[in-house]
Tab-separated table of N, CA and C and ligand atoms in Angstrom:
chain	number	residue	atom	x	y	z
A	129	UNK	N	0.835	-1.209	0.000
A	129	UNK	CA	0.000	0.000	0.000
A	129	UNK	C	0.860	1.246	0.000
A	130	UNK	N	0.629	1.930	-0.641
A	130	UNK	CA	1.269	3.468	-1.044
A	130	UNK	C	0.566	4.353	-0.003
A	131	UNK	N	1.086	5.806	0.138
A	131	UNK	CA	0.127	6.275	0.943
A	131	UNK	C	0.232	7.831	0.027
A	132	UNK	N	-0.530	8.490	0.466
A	132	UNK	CA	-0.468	9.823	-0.980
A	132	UNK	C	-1.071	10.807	-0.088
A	133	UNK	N	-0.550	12.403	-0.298
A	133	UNK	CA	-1.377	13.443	0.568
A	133	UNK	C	-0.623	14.687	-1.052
A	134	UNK	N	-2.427	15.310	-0.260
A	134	UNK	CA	-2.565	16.558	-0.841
A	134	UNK	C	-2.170	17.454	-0.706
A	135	UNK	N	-1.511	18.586	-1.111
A	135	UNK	CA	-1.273	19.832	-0.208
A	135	UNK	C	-2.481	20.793	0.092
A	136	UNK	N	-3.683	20.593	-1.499
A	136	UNK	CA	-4.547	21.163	-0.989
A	136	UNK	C	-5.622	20.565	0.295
A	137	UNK	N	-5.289	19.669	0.904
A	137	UNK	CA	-6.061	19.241	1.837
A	137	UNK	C	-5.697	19.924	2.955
A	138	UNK	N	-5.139	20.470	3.495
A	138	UNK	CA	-4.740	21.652	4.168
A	138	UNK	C	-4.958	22.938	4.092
A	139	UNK	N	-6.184	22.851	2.929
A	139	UNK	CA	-6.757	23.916	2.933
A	139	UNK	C	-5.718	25.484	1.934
A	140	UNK	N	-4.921	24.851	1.432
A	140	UNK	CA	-3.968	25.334	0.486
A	140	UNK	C	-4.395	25.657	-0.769
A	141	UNK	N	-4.065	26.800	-1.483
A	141	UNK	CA	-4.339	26.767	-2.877
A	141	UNK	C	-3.027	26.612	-3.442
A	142	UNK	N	-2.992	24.973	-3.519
A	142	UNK	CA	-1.584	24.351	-4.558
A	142	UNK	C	-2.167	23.538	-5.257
A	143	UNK	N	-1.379	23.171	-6.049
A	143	UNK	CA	-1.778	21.766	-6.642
A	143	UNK	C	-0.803	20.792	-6.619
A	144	UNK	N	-0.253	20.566	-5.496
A	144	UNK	CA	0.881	19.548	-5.426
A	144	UNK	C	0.466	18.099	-4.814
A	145	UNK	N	0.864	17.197	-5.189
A	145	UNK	CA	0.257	15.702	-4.536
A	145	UNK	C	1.731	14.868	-4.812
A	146	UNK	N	1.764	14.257	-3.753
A	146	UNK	CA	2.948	13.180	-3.924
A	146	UNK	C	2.620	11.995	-3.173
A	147	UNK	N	3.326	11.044	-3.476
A	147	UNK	CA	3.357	9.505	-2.813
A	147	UNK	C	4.284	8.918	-2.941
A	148	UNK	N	4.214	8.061	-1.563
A	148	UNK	CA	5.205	7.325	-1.534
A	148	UNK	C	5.080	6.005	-0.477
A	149	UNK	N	5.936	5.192	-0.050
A	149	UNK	CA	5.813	4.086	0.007
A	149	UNK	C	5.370	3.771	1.640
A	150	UNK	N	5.830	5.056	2.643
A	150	UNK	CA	4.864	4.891	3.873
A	150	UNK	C	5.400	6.164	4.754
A	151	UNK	N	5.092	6.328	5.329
A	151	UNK	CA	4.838	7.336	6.378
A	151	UNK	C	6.111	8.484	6.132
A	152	UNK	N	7.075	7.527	6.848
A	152	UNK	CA	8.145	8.334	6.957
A	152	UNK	C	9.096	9.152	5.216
A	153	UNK	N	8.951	8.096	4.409
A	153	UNK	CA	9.250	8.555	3.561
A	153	UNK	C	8.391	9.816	2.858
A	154	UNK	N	6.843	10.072	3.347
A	154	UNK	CA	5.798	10.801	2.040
A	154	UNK	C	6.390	11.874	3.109
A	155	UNK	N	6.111	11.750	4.505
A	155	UNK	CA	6.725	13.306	5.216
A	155	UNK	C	8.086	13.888	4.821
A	156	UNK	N	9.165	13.307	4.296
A	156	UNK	CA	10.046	13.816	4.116
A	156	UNK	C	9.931	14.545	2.924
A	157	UNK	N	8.780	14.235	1.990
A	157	UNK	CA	8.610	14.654	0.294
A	157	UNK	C	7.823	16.238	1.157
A	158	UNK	N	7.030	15.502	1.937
A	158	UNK	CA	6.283	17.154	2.339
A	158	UNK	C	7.008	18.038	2.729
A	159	UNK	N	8.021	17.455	3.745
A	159	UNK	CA	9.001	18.376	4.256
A	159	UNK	C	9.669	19.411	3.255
A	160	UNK	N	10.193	18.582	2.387
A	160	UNK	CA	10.577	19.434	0.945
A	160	UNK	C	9.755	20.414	0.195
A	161	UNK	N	8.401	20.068	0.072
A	161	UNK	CA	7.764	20.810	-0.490
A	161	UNK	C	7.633	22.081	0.333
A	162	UNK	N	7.496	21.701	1.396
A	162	UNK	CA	6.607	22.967	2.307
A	162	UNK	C	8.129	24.234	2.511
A	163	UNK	N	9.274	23.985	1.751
A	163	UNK	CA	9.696	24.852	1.434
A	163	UNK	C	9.112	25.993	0.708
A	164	UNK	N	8.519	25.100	-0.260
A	164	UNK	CA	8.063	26.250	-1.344
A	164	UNK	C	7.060	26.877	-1.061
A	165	UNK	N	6.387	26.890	0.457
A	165	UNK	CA	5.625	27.598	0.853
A	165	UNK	C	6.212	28.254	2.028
A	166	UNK	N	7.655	29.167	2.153
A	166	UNK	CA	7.907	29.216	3.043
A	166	UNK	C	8.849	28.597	4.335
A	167	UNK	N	8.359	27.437	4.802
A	167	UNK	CA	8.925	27.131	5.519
A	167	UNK	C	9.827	26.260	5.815
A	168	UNK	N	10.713	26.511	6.298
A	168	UNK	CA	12.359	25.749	6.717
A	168	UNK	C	12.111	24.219	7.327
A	169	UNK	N	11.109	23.848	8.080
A	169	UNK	CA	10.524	22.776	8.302
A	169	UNK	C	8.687	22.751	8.752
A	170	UNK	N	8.032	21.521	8.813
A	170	UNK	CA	6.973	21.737	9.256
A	170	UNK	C	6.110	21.939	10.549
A	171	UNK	N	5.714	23.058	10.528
A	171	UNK	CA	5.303	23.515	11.905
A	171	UNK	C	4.745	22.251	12.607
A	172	UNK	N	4.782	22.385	14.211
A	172	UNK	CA	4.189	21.267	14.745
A	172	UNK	C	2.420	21.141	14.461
A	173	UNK	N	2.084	22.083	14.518
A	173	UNK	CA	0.476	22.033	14.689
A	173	UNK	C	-0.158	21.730	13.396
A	174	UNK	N	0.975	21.510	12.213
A	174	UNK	CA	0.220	20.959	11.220
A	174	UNK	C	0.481	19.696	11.220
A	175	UNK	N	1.648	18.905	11.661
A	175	UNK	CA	1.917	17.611	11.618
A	175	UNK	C	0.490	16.937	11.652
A	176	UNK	N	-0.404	17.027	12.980
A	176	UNK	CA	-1.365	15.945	12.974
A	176	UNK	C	-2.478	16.084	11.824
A	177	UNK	N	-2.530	17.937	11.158
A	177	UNK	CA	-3.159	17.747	10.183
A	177	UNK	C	-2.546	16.758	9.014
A	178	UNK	N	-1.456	16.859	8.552
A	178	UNK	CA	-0.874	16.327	7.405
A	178	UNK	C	-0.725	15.057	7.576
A	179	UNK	N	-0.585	14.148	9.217
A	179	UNK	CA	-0.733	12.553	9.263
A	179	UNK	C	-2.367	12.432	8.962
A	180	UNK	N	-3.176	13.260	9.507
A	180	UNK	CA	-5.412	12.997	8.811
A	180	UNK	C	-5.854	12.726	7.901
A	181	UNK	N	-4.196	13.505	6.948
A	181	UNK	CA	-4.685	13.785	5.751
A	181	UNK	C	-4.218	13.176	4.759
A	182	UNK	N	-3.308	12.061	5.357
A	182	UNK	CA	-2.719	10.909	4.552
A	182	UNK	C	-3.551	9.958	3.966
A	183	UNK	N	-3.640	9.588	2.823
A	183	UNK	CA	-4.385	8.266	2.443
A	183	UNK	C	-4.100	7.223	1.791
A	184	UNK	N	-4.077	6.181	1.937
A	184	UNK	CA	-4.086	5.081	1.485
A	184	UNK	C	-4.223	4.610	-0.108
A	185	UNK	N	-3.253	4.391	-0.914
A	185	UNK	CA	-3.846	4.113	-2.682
A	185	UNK	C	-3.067	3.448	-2.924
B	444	ZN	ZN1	1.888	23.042	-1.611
């Protein structure tokens, strides 16, 4: 099972989506991305949004 998250599920106007093979690896893709919005790493108070908002494909 793959697992895949949105950026717009966070209520974002992006269109970025990535996946990957489980947890630790798709956060590190987010981690990267959420450069391009800014930030140097991901704030804590979104973490539990962005694990909610993980899904399964
Ligand atoms: Zn984004």
């Amino acid at each position: 099972m793959a697992k895949s998250f949105k950026c717009s599920d966070l209520g974002i106007s992006c269109g970025w989506s990535t996946t990957a093979n489980n947890d630790t690896e798709l956060l590190k893709k987010i981690a990267q991305h959420a450069e391009q919005h800014g930030f140097t790493e991901i704030p804590f108070e979104w973490e539990a949004k962005i694990k909610a908002s993980i899904k399964e494909v």
